[in-house]
Amino acid sequence: MTSETELIPAPTAVTDPGRCGFPFETDTGLWGEPGTEGTQRWLRSTLGAALGLPLPPGEEGARNTVALRLDDTLAPEAYRLEVVATWGVVITGGSPAGVFWGAQTLRQLLGPAAFRRAPVRPDMTYGVPHQTIHDAPRFGWRGLMLDVARHFMPKEGVLRYLDLMAAHKLNVFHFHLTDDQGWRVQINRYPKLTEIGSWRARTKFGHRASPLWDDKPHGGYYTQDDIREIVAYAAERHITVVPEIDVPGHSQAAIAAYPELGNTDVITASIKGGNSLPVWDTWGINPNVLAPTDNTLRFYEGVFEELLELFPSEFIHVGGDECLKDQWKQSPTAQARIAELGLADEDELQSWFIGHFDKWLSARGRRLVGWDEILEGGLADGAVVSSWRGYEGGITAARAGHDVVMCPEQYVYLDWRQAPGEDEPVPIAHVRTLEDVYRFEPVPEQLSEAEARHVLGTQANVWTEVMEDHARVDYQTFPRLAAFAEVAWSALPAPGERDFADFERRMTAHYARLDALGVAYRPPTGPLPWQRRPGVLGRPLDGPPPQA
């Protein structure tokens, strides 16, 4: 890569750079081979709108044309972008996805104005310097998890984040749709999941130890047509949507809607003024988990049946994390199920629960993904592990022949605070700076070459307990997501050898792109006055995070 290149993520190679370039003009055409129609639509609707150019249909081989081609000798997501001065631009991809990622690079080359929704200076001319860019991603799974259960993000905000992902060449959207604090997807056969489970009466403001409350009811959900729209919008951008329905923990919103899903033989006596739990209004690990009954299994099979119709993804995430076993230990029903199945303990009961849905999904041509707690009590056959409690779970899974998505909290939990200053809004956990994320390595050195092939890729996670609106999500996510995107896409050297100074230099240009997109990122100099949350209690932890 030349020192003048300001692309993020960094491409594999830039050759033959020149000062002269190709100018985009009102009669610049757009031509593409069959299979590139999606990128053609995107270029006209997004890039054309930003520059005020119609990009009319061009002819193959003609001057003054952006040409889109396919070449199956390239890797599927690889591309080659050739800018020939005074002639045109050719983007060649190994697949339609590769062509699309090349179009994202072209947008960056055109400057920040290309990231706006309409031209700000209609008389301005745009050009791209003469050069050839060769590029391909390191990982096939380059993900972002967005938690919409703790704080609901309306559909328009989700579509916006899909655009932001595409601009950073991220291709997996992990959609965290359910938790104790809310159920966010319409299930027709179980209407109470959204009638009751999608709303909570109030919300803890700040960390769970905070004395502050927002007494306004909070909620919302996506209709099935909303989901279809989100999935189709993502597909146009070559992003796979992986839904998450949490079982058997993190399920109080579902239990609030259908109390029989809970461990009724131990929880009814502890509920004041009635026989049902509310949707949870605070944060933390909840003791109210699903009952390991046939009724619960049939109920969630019904949920997943509707989900499979909405999400074509090969992968379906079932959570499996932070399931406290206290109720199962106290429940005669759960203990009877342990005895009936010949299980050793409650950990094996959770393994049985997850294993049931692993087999159920496999029979329907899908693959189960779960957080690394699904290792407890024995790993379900065919399951994919999201390794979040450090690297250890991923290492164990890979050595056992299971595929892994690396998302260790010590590096890629973007709700963690970005600096030690007192002005950081609602400081959570250890400090994880832009540089910390940039030096994250998804493949642990302990893995052999064969074991490392089980690392499908990596993912950044955005948990929204302390993010009440999209501006707070933006602040926590950016600019660190840009660093993560480079880690996921680019062939970087070892963490200690990475040129963070060069990345910072390129970020100077990238901040202008984020400004044009309206992203409320954390400035390098610290939070702006309106980005602070003075007096709202967080949970800061001192020192570097433990490396597990």
Coordinates of C-alpha atoms in Angstrom, one line a residue:
M1 CA 0.0 0.0 0.0
T2 CA 1.4 3.4 -0.9
S3 CA 1.8 6.1 1.8
E4 CA -0.8 8.3 0.1
T5 CA -3.6 5.7 0.3
E6 CA -6.4 6.7 2.7
L7 CA -8.5 3.6 2.4
I8 CA -10.1 1.8 5.4
P9 CA -9.9 -1.2 5.6
A10 CA -6.4 -1.3 4.0
P11 CA -6.3 -3.1 0.6
T12 CA -3.9 -5.9 -0.2
A13 CA -2.0 -3.9 -2.8
V14 CA -2.1 -0.6 -4.7
T15 CA 0.0 -0.5 -7.9
D16 CA 0.8 2.0 -10.6
P17 CA -0.5 5.1 -8.7
G18 CA -0.6 8.3 -10.8
R19 CA -1.5 11.9 -10.3
C20 CA -3.8 12.0 -13.4
G21 CA -7.1 10.3 -13.0
F22 CA -10.5 9.6 -14.4
P23 CA -13.1 12.4 -14.0
F24 CA -16.8 11.5 -13.3
E25 CA -19.0 13.6 -15.5
T26 CA -22.7 13.9 -16.3
D27 CA -22.4 11.5 -19.2
T28 CA -20.2 8.9 -17.4
G29 CA -21.9 5.6 -18.0
L30 CA -22.3 2.4 -16.0
W31 CA -22.1 -1.0 -17.5
G32 CA -22.1 -4.4 -15.9
E33 CA -22.1 -8.1 -16.7
P34 CA -25.1 -10.3 -15.7
G35 CA -24.8 -10.9 -12.0
T36 CA -23.7 -7.3 -11.1
E37 CA -27.2 -5.8 -11.2
G38 CA -27.3 -5.3 -7.4
T39 CA -24.1 -3.2 -7.4
Q40 CA -25.4 -1.3 -10.4
R41 CA -28.5 -0.3 -8.5
W42 CA -26.4 0.6 -5.4
L43 CA -24.1 2.8 -7.5
R44 CA -26.9 4.7 -9.1
S45 CA -29.0 5.1 -6.0
T46 CA -26.2 5.9 -3.5
L47 CA -23.2 7.1 -5.3
G48 CA -25.1 8.7 -8.1
A49 CA -27.4 10.5 -5.7
A50 CA -24.4 11.8 -3.7
L51 CA -22.6 13.2 -6.7
G52 CA -25.7 14.3 -8.6
L53 CA -24.8 12.0 -11.5
P54 CA -27.3 9.8 -13.4
L55 CA -24.8 7.1 -14.3
P56 CA -26.8 6.1 -17.4
P57 CA -26.4 2.7 -19.0
G58 CA -23.0 2.5 -20.8
E59 CA -21.5 0.1 -23.4
E60 CA -19.0 -2.6 -22.8
G61 CA -15.5 -1.4 -23.6
A62 CA -16.6 2.2 -24.0
R63 CA -14.7 5.2 -22.7
N64 CA -16.0 7.3 -19.9
T65 CA -17.6 4.2 -18.3
V66 CA -17.6 2.4 -14.9
A67 CA -17.5 -1.3 -15.9
L68 CA -18.4 -4.1 -13.6
R69 CA -17.1 -7.6 -14.4
L70 CA -16.9 -11.1 -12.8
D71 CA -13.9 -13.4 -12.9
D72 CA -14.2 -16.7 -11.1
T73 CA -10.4 -17.1 -11.0
L74 CA -10.5 -14.6 -8.1
A75 CA -11.6 -15.6 -4.6
P76 CA -15.3 -15.0 -4.1
E77 CA -15.1 -11.7 -2.2
A78 CA -11.9 -10.5 -3.8
Y79 CA -11.9 -7.7 -6.3
R80 CA -9.6 -5.7 -8.6
L81 CA -10.3 -2.0 -9.2
E82 CA -8.5 -0.5 -12.2
V83 CA -8.6 3.3 -12.8
V84 CA -7.3 4.2 -16.2
A85 CA -6.7 7.9 -16.6
T86 CA -9.0 9.6 -19.1
W87 CA -10.6 6.2 -20.0
G88 CA -12.7 4.7 -17.1
V89 CA -13.0 2.5 -14.1
V90 CA -13.2 -1.3 -14.2
I91 CA -14.2 -3.3 -11.1
T92 CA -13.7 -7.0 -11.4
G93 CA -14.9 -9.3 -8.6
G94 CA -14.7 -13.0 -7.9
S95 CA -18.4 -12.9 -7.3
P96 CA -21.2 -10.3 -7.1
A97 CA -20.0 -9.7 -3.5
G98 CA -16.5 -8.9 -4.7
V99 CA -17.8 -6.4 -7.2
F100 CA -19.8 -4.7 -4.4
W101 CA -16.8 -4.4 -2.1
G102 CA -14.9 -2.9 -5.0
A103 CA -17.7 -0.3 -5.4
Q104 CA -17.2 0.5 -1.7
T105 CA -13.6 1.3 -2.4
L106 CA -14.5 3.4 -5.4
R107 CA -16.7 5.5 -3.1
Q108 CA -13.9 6.1 -0.7
L109 CA -11.6 7.2 -3.5
L110 CA -14.1 9.8 -4.6
G111 CA -13.9 11.6 -1.3
P112 CA -16.2 12.4 1.6
A113 CA -18.8 14.0 -0.7
A114 CA -19.6 10.6 -2.0
F115 CA -20.9 9.6 1.4
R116 CA -23.7 12.2 1.4
R117 CA -27.3 11.7 0.2
A118 CA -27.3 14.6 -2.2
P119 CA -24.7 16.9 -3.8
V120 CA -23.7 19.8 -1.6
R121 CA -21.9 21.6 -4.5
P122 CA -23.7 20.8 -7.8
D123 CA -20.9 22.4 -9.8
M124 CA -18.2 20.3 -8.2
T125 CA -16.3 17.8 -10.3
Y126 CA -15.1 14.4 -9.0
G127 CA -12.2 12.3 -10.1
V128 CA -10.3 9.1 -9.1
P129 CA -6.5 8.9 -9.5
H130 CA -5.0 6.4 -11.9
Q131 CA -4.2 3.2 -10.0
T132 CA -4.9 -0.5 -9.7
I133 CA -6.1 -2.0 -6.4
H134 CA -5.9 -5.7 -5.6
D135 CA -7.9 -6.7 -2.5
A136 CA -9.5 -9.7 -0.7
P137 CA -10.7 -10.3 2.8
R138 CA -8.8 -12.3 5.4
F139 CA -12.0 -13.7 7.0
G140 CA -15.3 -14.9 5.6
W141 CA -17.2 -13.9 8.8
R142 CA -16.7 -10.1 9.5
G143 CA -19.5 -9.4 11.9
L144 CA -21.3 -6.8 14.0
M145 CA -23.7 -7.8 16.7
L146 CA -26.3 -5.2 17.6
D147 CA -28.4 -5.7 20.8
V148 CA -31.9 -4.3 20.1
A149 CA -33.4 -6.1 23.1
R150 CA -32.1 -3.8 25.8
H151 CA -32.8 -0.7 23.9
F152 CA -34.9 -1.0 20.8
M153 CA -33.6 0.5 17.6
P154 CA -36.3 1.3 15.1
K155 CA -36.2 -0.3 11.6
E156 CA -34.7 2.9 10.0
G157 CA -31.8 2.8 12.4
V158 CA -31.1 -0.9 11.6
L159 CA -31.1 -0.1 7.9
R160 CA -28.7 2.7 8.6
Y161 CA -26.3 0.3 10.4
L162 CA -26.4 -2.1 7.5
D163 CA -25.2 0.8 5.3
L164 CA -22.5 1.6 7.8
M165 CA -21.4 -2.1 7.8
A166 CA -21.3 -2.1 4.0
A167 CA -19.1 1.0 4.0
H168 CA -16.6 -0.9 6.1
K169 CA -16.9 -4.2 4.2
L170 CA -18.5 -6.1 7.1
N171 CA -20.8 -8.9 6.0
V172 CA -22.5 -10.6 8.9
F173 CA -25.2 -8.8 11.0
H174 CA -25.8 -10.6 14.2
F175 CA -29.3 -9.5 15.2
H176 CA -29.8 -9.9 19.0
L177 CA -33.6 -9.9 19.1
T178 CA -34.6 -11.2 22.5
D179 CA -33.5 -10.9 26.1
D180 CA -34.9 -10.4 29.6
Q181 CA -35.7 -6.7 28.8
G182 CA -37.6 -7.2 25.6
W183 CA -38.8 -9.5 22.7
R184 CA -38.4 -7.7 19.4
V185 CA -39.7 -10.0 16.6
Q186 CA -43.3 -10.7 15.7
I187 CA -44.2 -14.4 16.0
N188 CA -47.7 -14.9 14.7
R189 CA -48.6 -18.1 16.6
Y190 CA -47.5 -16.5 19.9
P191 CA -48.8 -12.9 19.8
K192 CA -48.2 -12.2 23.5
L193 CA -44.5 -12.2 22.8
T194 CA -44.8 -8.8 21.4
E195 CA -48.1 -7.7 23.0
I196 CA -46.6 -8.2 26.4
G197 CA -42.9 -9.1 26.0
S198 CA -41.8 -6.1 23.8
W199 CA -42.6 -3.4 26.4
R200 CA -41.2 -2.7 29.9
A201 CA -42.7 -0.2 32.4
R202 CA -39.4 1.6 33.1
T203 CA -35.7 1.3 32.5
K204 CA -32.6 1.5 34.7
F205 CA -30.5 4.5 33.6
G206 CA -26.9 3.6 33.8
H207 CA -25.3 0.6 35.4
R208 CA -27.5 -1.7 37.4
A209 CA -26.1 -0.1 40.6
S210 CA -27.3 3.3 39.5
P211 CA -30.1 4.9 41.6
L212 CA -31.5 6.5 38.4
W213 CA -34.5 5.3 36.5
D214 CA -36.2 6.4 33.3
D215 CA -39.9 6.0 34.2
K216 CA -41.1 6.2 30.6
P217 CA -42.2 2.8 29.2
H218 CA -39.8 1.5 26.6
G219 CA -40.3 -0.9 23.8
G220 CA -41.0 -1.8 20.2
Y221 CA -40.7 -4.7 17.9
Y222 CA -40.2 -5.6 14.2
T223 CA -43.1 -6.9 12.3
Q224 CA -42.4 -9.9 10.0
D225 CA -42.6 -7.6 7.0
D226 CA -40.0 -5.3 8.8
I227 CA -37.8 -8.3 9.1
R228 CA -38.2 -9.3 5.5
E229 CA -37.3 -5.7 4.5
I230 CA -34.2 -5.7 6.7
V231 CA -33.1 -9.1 5.4
A232 CA -33.6 -8.0 1.8
Y233 CA -31.8 -4.7 2.3
A234 CA -28.9 -6.6 3.9
A235 CA -28.8 -9.1 1.0
E236 CA -28.5 -6.2 -1.5
R237 CA -25.4 -5.3 0.4
H238 CA -24.0 -8.8 0.6
I239 CA -24.6 -8.9 4.3
T240 CA -26.0 -12.1 6.0
V241 CA -28.4 -11.5 8.9
V242 CA -28.0 -14.0 11.7
P243 CA -30.9 -13.8 14.2
E244 CA -30.5 -14.6 17.9
I245 CA -33.3 -16.0 20.0
D246 CA -31.9 -16.5 23.5
V247 CA -32.4 -19.8 25.3
P248 CA -32.5 -21.1 28.0
G249 CA -31.3 -18.0 29.9
H250 CA -32.0 -14.3 29.2
S251 CA -35.6 -15.2 28.7
Q252 CA -37.7 -13.2 31.2
A253 CA -39.5 -11.2 28.4
A254 CA -40.8 -14.5 27.0
I255 CA -41.7 -15.8 30.4
A256 CA -43.6 -12.6 31.1
A257 CA -45.7 -13.2 28.0
Y258 CA -46.1 -16.9 28.6
P259 CA -45.5 -17.8 32.3
E260 CA -45.7 -21.5 31.7
L261 CA -42.3 -21.3 30.0
G262 CA -40.7 -20.5 33.4
N263 CA -39.9 -22.8 36.3
T264 CA -43.4 -22.3 37.8
D265 CA -42.8 -24.8 40.6
V266 CA -40.2 -22.5 42.2
I267 CA -40.9 -18.9 41.0
T268 CA -44.6 -18.4 41.8
A269 CA -44.0 -18.1 45.5
S270 CA -41.5 -15.3 45.0
I271 CA -43.8 -13.1 42.8
K272 CA -45.6 -10.4 44.6
G273 CA -49.2 -9.5 43.7
G274 CA -49.7 -12.1 41.0
N275 CA -48.4 -15.2 39.3
S276 CA -46.4 -13.8 36.4
L277 CA -43.1 -12.0 36.1
P278 CA -42.9 -8.6 34.4
V279 CA -40.5 -7.8 31.5
W280 CA -37.3 -7.0 33.4
D281 CA -36.4 -3.3 33.8
T282 CA -32.8 -3.6 35.0
W283 CA -29.5 -5.2 33.9
G284 CA -27.4 -8.1 34.9
I285 CA -27.7 -11.9 35.0
N286 CA -31.3 -12.9 35.6
P287 CA -32.2 -16.0 37.6
N288 CA -35.4 -16.6 35.7
V289 CA -34.7 -19.1 33.0
L290 CA -36.7 -21.4 30.8
A291 CA -38.1 -24.6 32.2
P292 CA -36.6 -27.8 30.6
T293 CA -40.0 -29.2 29.7
D294 CA -41.5 -30.6 26.5
N295 CA -43.9 -27.6 26.4
T296 CA -40.9 -25.2 26.3
L297 CA -39.3 -27.2 23.5
R298 CA -42.4 -27.3 21.4
F299 CA -43.0 -23.5 22.0
Y300 CA -39.5 -22.6 20.8
E301 CA -39.7 -25.0 17.9
G302 CA -42.8 -22.9 16.9
V303 CA -40.8 -19.7 17.3
F304 CA -37.9 -21.1 15.2
E305 CA -40.2 -22.4 12.5
E306 CA -41.4 -18.9 11.8
L307 CA -37.9 -17.5 12.2
L308 CA -36.5 -19.9 9.5
E309 CA -39.1 -18.5 7.0
L310 CA -37.9 -15.0 7.7
F311 CA -34.1 -15.5 7.8
P312 CA -32.4 -17.6 5.0
S313 CA -29.1 -17.6 6.9
E314 CA -27.3 -20.9 7.3
F315 CA -26.6 -19.9 10.9
I316 CA -29.2 -19.4 13.7
H317 CA -27.9 -18.1 17.1
V318 CA -29.6 -19.5 20.2
G319 CA -27.7 -17.6 22.9
G320 CA -26.9 -20.2 25.6
D321 CA -25.0 -17.7 27.7
E322 CA -25.3 -16.7 31.4
C323 CA -27.9 -19.3 32.3
L324 CA -28.0 -19.5 36.1
K325 CA -28.9 -23.0 37.2
D326 CA -30.3 -22.0 40.7
Q327 CA -34.0 -22.5 39.7
W328 CA -33.2 -25.9 38.0
K329 CA -31.5 -27.0 41.2
Q330 CA -34.6 -26.1 43.2
S331 CA -37.2 -27.3 40.7
P332 CA -38.6 -30.8 41.2
T333 CA -39.6 -30.7 37.5
A334 CA -36.1 -29.9 36.3
Q335 CA -34.6 -32.5 38.7
A336 CA -37.0 -35.1 37.4
R337 CA -35.9 -34.3 33.8
I338 CA -32.2 -34.7 34.8
A339 CA -33.0 -38.1 36.3
E340 CA -35.2 -39.2 33.3
L341 CA -32.4 -38.3 30.9
G342 CA -29.6 -39.9 33.0
L343 CA -27.7 -36.6 33.2
A344 CA -25.0 -35.8 35.7
D345 CA -26.1 -32.3 36.7
E346 CA -27.6 -29.0 35.6
D347 CA -24.7 -28.2 33.2
E348 CA -25.5 -31.4 31.3
L349 CA -29.2 -30.3 31.3
Q350 CA -28.3 -27.1 29.5
S351 CA -26.2 -29.1 27.1
W352 CA -29.2 -31.3 26.4
F353 CA -31.4 -28.3 25.9
I354 CA -29.0 -26.7 23.4
G355 CA -28.4 -30.1 21.8
H356 CA -32.1 -30.5 21.1
F357 CA -32.1 -27.4 19.0
D358 CA -28.8 -28.2 17.3
K359 CA -30.4 -31.4 16.0
W360 CA -33.7 -29.6 15.2
L361 CA -31.9 -27.0 13.2
S362 CA -29.6 -29.4 11.5
A363 CA -32.5 -31.5 10.3
R364 CA -33.7 -28.3 8.5
G365 CA -30.4 -27.5 6.9
R366 CA -29.3 -24.9 9.4
R367 CA -26.4 -24.5 11.8
L368 CA -26.7 -23.6 15.5
V369 CA -24.5 -20.9 16.9
G370 CA -24.2 -20.2 20.6
W371 CA -22.0 -18.3 23.1
D372 CA -19.2 -20.2 24.5
E373 CA -21.2 -21.4 27.6
I374 CA -22.7 -24.0 25.3
L375 CA -19.4 -25.9 25.9
E376 CA -20.5 -26.5 29.5
G377 CA -21.7 -30.0 30.0
G378 CA -20.6 -31.1 26.5
L379 CA -20.7 -29.3 23.1
A380 CA -23.6 -30.0 20.8
D381 CA -22.6 -31.8 17.6
G382 CA -22.2 -29.4 14.7
A383 CA -22.6 -26.3 16.9
V384 CA -20.6 -23.1 16.2
V385 CA -19.1 -21.3 19.2
S386 CA -19.1 -17.5 19.6
S387 CA -16.1 -17.1 21.9
W388 CA -16.8 -14.1 24.1
R389 CA -15.2 -14.8 27.5
G390 CA -11.7 -14.4 26.0
Y391 CA -10.1 -16.9 23.7
E392 CA -10.3 -20.1 25.8
G393 CA -13.8 -21.2 24.6
G394 CA -12.8 -20.7 21.0
I395 CA -9.5 -22.6 21.4
T396 CA -11.3 -25.5 23.1
A397 CA -14.0 -25.6 20.4
A398 CA -11.5 -25.4 17.5
R399 CA -9.4 -28.2 19.0
A400 CA -12.5 -30.3 19.2
G401 CA -13.2 -29.7 15.5
H402 CA -15.9 -27.1 15.9
D403 CA -16.1 -23.8 14.0
V404 CA -15.6 -20.6 15.9
V405 CA -16.4 -16.9 15.7
M406 CA -13.9 -14.9 17.8
C407 CA -15.4 -12.0 19.7
P408 CA -13.5 -11.8 23.0
E409 CA -14.9 -9.1 25.3
Q410 CA -11.4 -7.9 26.1
Y411 CA -11.0 -6.5 22.6
V412 CA -14.3 -6.2 20.7
Y413 CA -17.1 -5.4 23.3
L414 CA -17.8 -1.9 22.1
D415 CA -19.9 -1.0 25.2
W416 CA -16.6 -1.0 27.1
R417 CA -15.2 2.5 27.7
Q418 CA -12.8 4.1 25.3
A419 CA -10.7 6.2 27.6
P420 CA -10.0 6.6 31.4
G421 CA -11.3 10.2 31.6
E422 CA -14.2 11.2 33.8
D423 CA -16.0 12.6 30.8
E424 CA -16.6 9.2 29.2
P425 CA -20.4 8.6 29.3
V426 CA -21.5 5.8 31.6
P427 CA -18.1 4.1 31.8
I428 CA -18.3 0.3 31.5
A429 CA -15.5 -2.2 32.3
H430 CA -11.9 -1.7 31.2
V431 CA -10.6 0.9 28.8
R432 CA -10.4 -0.4 25.3
T433 CA -9.0 2.3 23.0
L434 CA -9.0 2.6 19.2
E435 CA -5.5 1.2 19.3
D436 CA -6.4 -1.7 21.5
V437 CA -9.1 -2.8 18.9
Y438 CA -6.6 -2.3 16.1
R439 CA -4.1 -4.6 17.7
F440 CA -6.7 -7.4 18.2
E441 CA -5.7 -10.7 16.7
P442 CA -8.7 -13.1 16.0
V443 CA -6.6 -16.3 15.7
P444 CA -4.9 -17.4 18.9
E445 CA -1.3 -18.4 18.5
Q446 CA -2.0 -21.6 20.5
L447 CA -3.9 -23.0 17.5
S448 CA -2.2 -25.2 15.0
E449 CA -2.7 -24.4 11.3
A450 CA -5.4 -27.0 11.0
E451 CA -7.2 -25.9 14.1
A452 CA -7.0 -22.2 13.0
R453 CA -9.0 -23.1 9.9
H454 CA -12.0 -23.5 12.2
V455 CA -11.9 -19.8 13.0
L456 CA -14.6 -18.6 10.6
G457 CA -13.8 -15.0 11.4
T458 CA -14.5 -12.4 14.0
Q459 CA -17.2 -10.1 15.3
A460 CA -17.6 -6.9 17.3
N461 CA -20.4 -6.8 19.8
V462 CA -22.5 -3.8 20.8
W463 CA -24.6 -4.4 23.9
T464 CA -27.0 -1.5 24.6
E465 CA -27.8 -1.6 28.3
V466 CA -26.4 1.9 28.7
M467 CA -27.1 3.2 25.1
E468 CA -30.5 4.7 25.1
D469 CA -30.6 6.0 21.5
H470 CA -28.8 5.8 18.2
A471 CA -26.4 8.6 19.1
R472 CA -25.1 6.7 22.1
V473 CA -24.7 3.6 19.9
D474 CA -22.8 5.6 17.4
Y475 CA -20.5 7.0 20.1
Q476 CA -19.6 3.6 21.5
T477 CA -19.3 1.9 18.1
F478 CA -17.3 4.5 16.2
P479 CA -14.5 5.0 15.4
R480 CA -13.5 1.6 16.9
L481 CA -15.6 -0.3 14.3
A482 CA -13.4 1.1 11.6
A483 CA -10.3 -0.4 13.4
F484 CA -12.2 -3.7 13.8
A485 CA -13.2 -3.7 10.1
E486 CA -9.5 -3.5 9.1
V487 CA -8.6 -6.4 11.5
A488 CA -11.4 -8.5 10.0
W489 CA -10.6 -7.6 6.3
S490 CA -6.9 -6.8 5.9
A491 CA -3.9 -9.1 6.0
L492 CA -2.2 -7.3 8.9
P493 CA 1.1 -8.2 10.6
A494 CA 1.3 -9.4 14.2
P495 CA -0.4 -7.1 16.7
G496 CA 2.8 -5.5 17.9
E497 CA 4.1 -4.9 14.4
R498 CA 1.0 -3.1 13.1
D499 CA 1.4 0.5 12.0
F500 CA -1.1 2.2 14.1
A501 CA 0.3 5.7 13.2
D502 CA -0.5 5.0 9.6
F503 CA -4.0 3.8 10.6
E504 CA -4.5 7.1 12.5
R505 CA -3.4 9.0 9.5
R506 CA -5.9 7.3 7.3
M507 CA -8.6 7.8 10.0
T508 CA -8.1 11.6 9.5
A509 CA -9.7 11.1 6.1
H510 CA -12.2 8.6 7.4
Y511 CA -13.6 10.9 10.0
A512 CA -14.7 13.2 7.2
R513 CA -16.5 10.2 5.6
L514 CA -18.2 9.5 9.0
D515 CA -19.2 13.2 9.3
A516 CA -20.8 13.0 5.8
L517 CA -22.7 10.0 7.0
G518 CA -23.9 11.7 10.1
V519 CA -22.2 9.3 12.5
A520 CA -22.0 10.7 16.1
Y521 CA -18.6 9.0 16.7
R522 CA -16.2 9.7 19.7
P523 CA -13.8 12.4 18.5
P524 CA -10.1 11.7 19.0
T525 CA -9.9 14.5 21.6
G526 CA -12.7 13.1 23.7
P527 CA -16.5 13.4 24.0
L528 CA -18.3 16.5 23.0
P529 CA -20.3 18.2 25.7
W530 CA -23.6 16.6 24.5
Q531 CA -22.0 13.2 24.4
R532 CA -21.3 13.1 28.1
R533 CA -23.7 11.7 30.7
P534 CA -22.5 13.4 33.9
G535 CA -23.7 11.8 37.1
V536 CA -24.8 8.5 35.5
L537 CA -23.2 5.6 37.3
G538 CA -21.2 3.1 35.2
R539 CA -18.9 0.2 36.1
P540 CA -15.3 1.2 35.4
L541 CA -12.6 -1.4 36.1
D542 CA -9.0 -0.4 36.6
G543 CA -6.0 -1.8 34.8
P544 CA -5.8 -3.9 31.6
P545 CA -8.4 -6.5 31.2
P546 CA -7.5 -10.1 32.1
Q547 CA -6.6 -12.1 29.0
A548 CA -8.4 -15.3 29.1

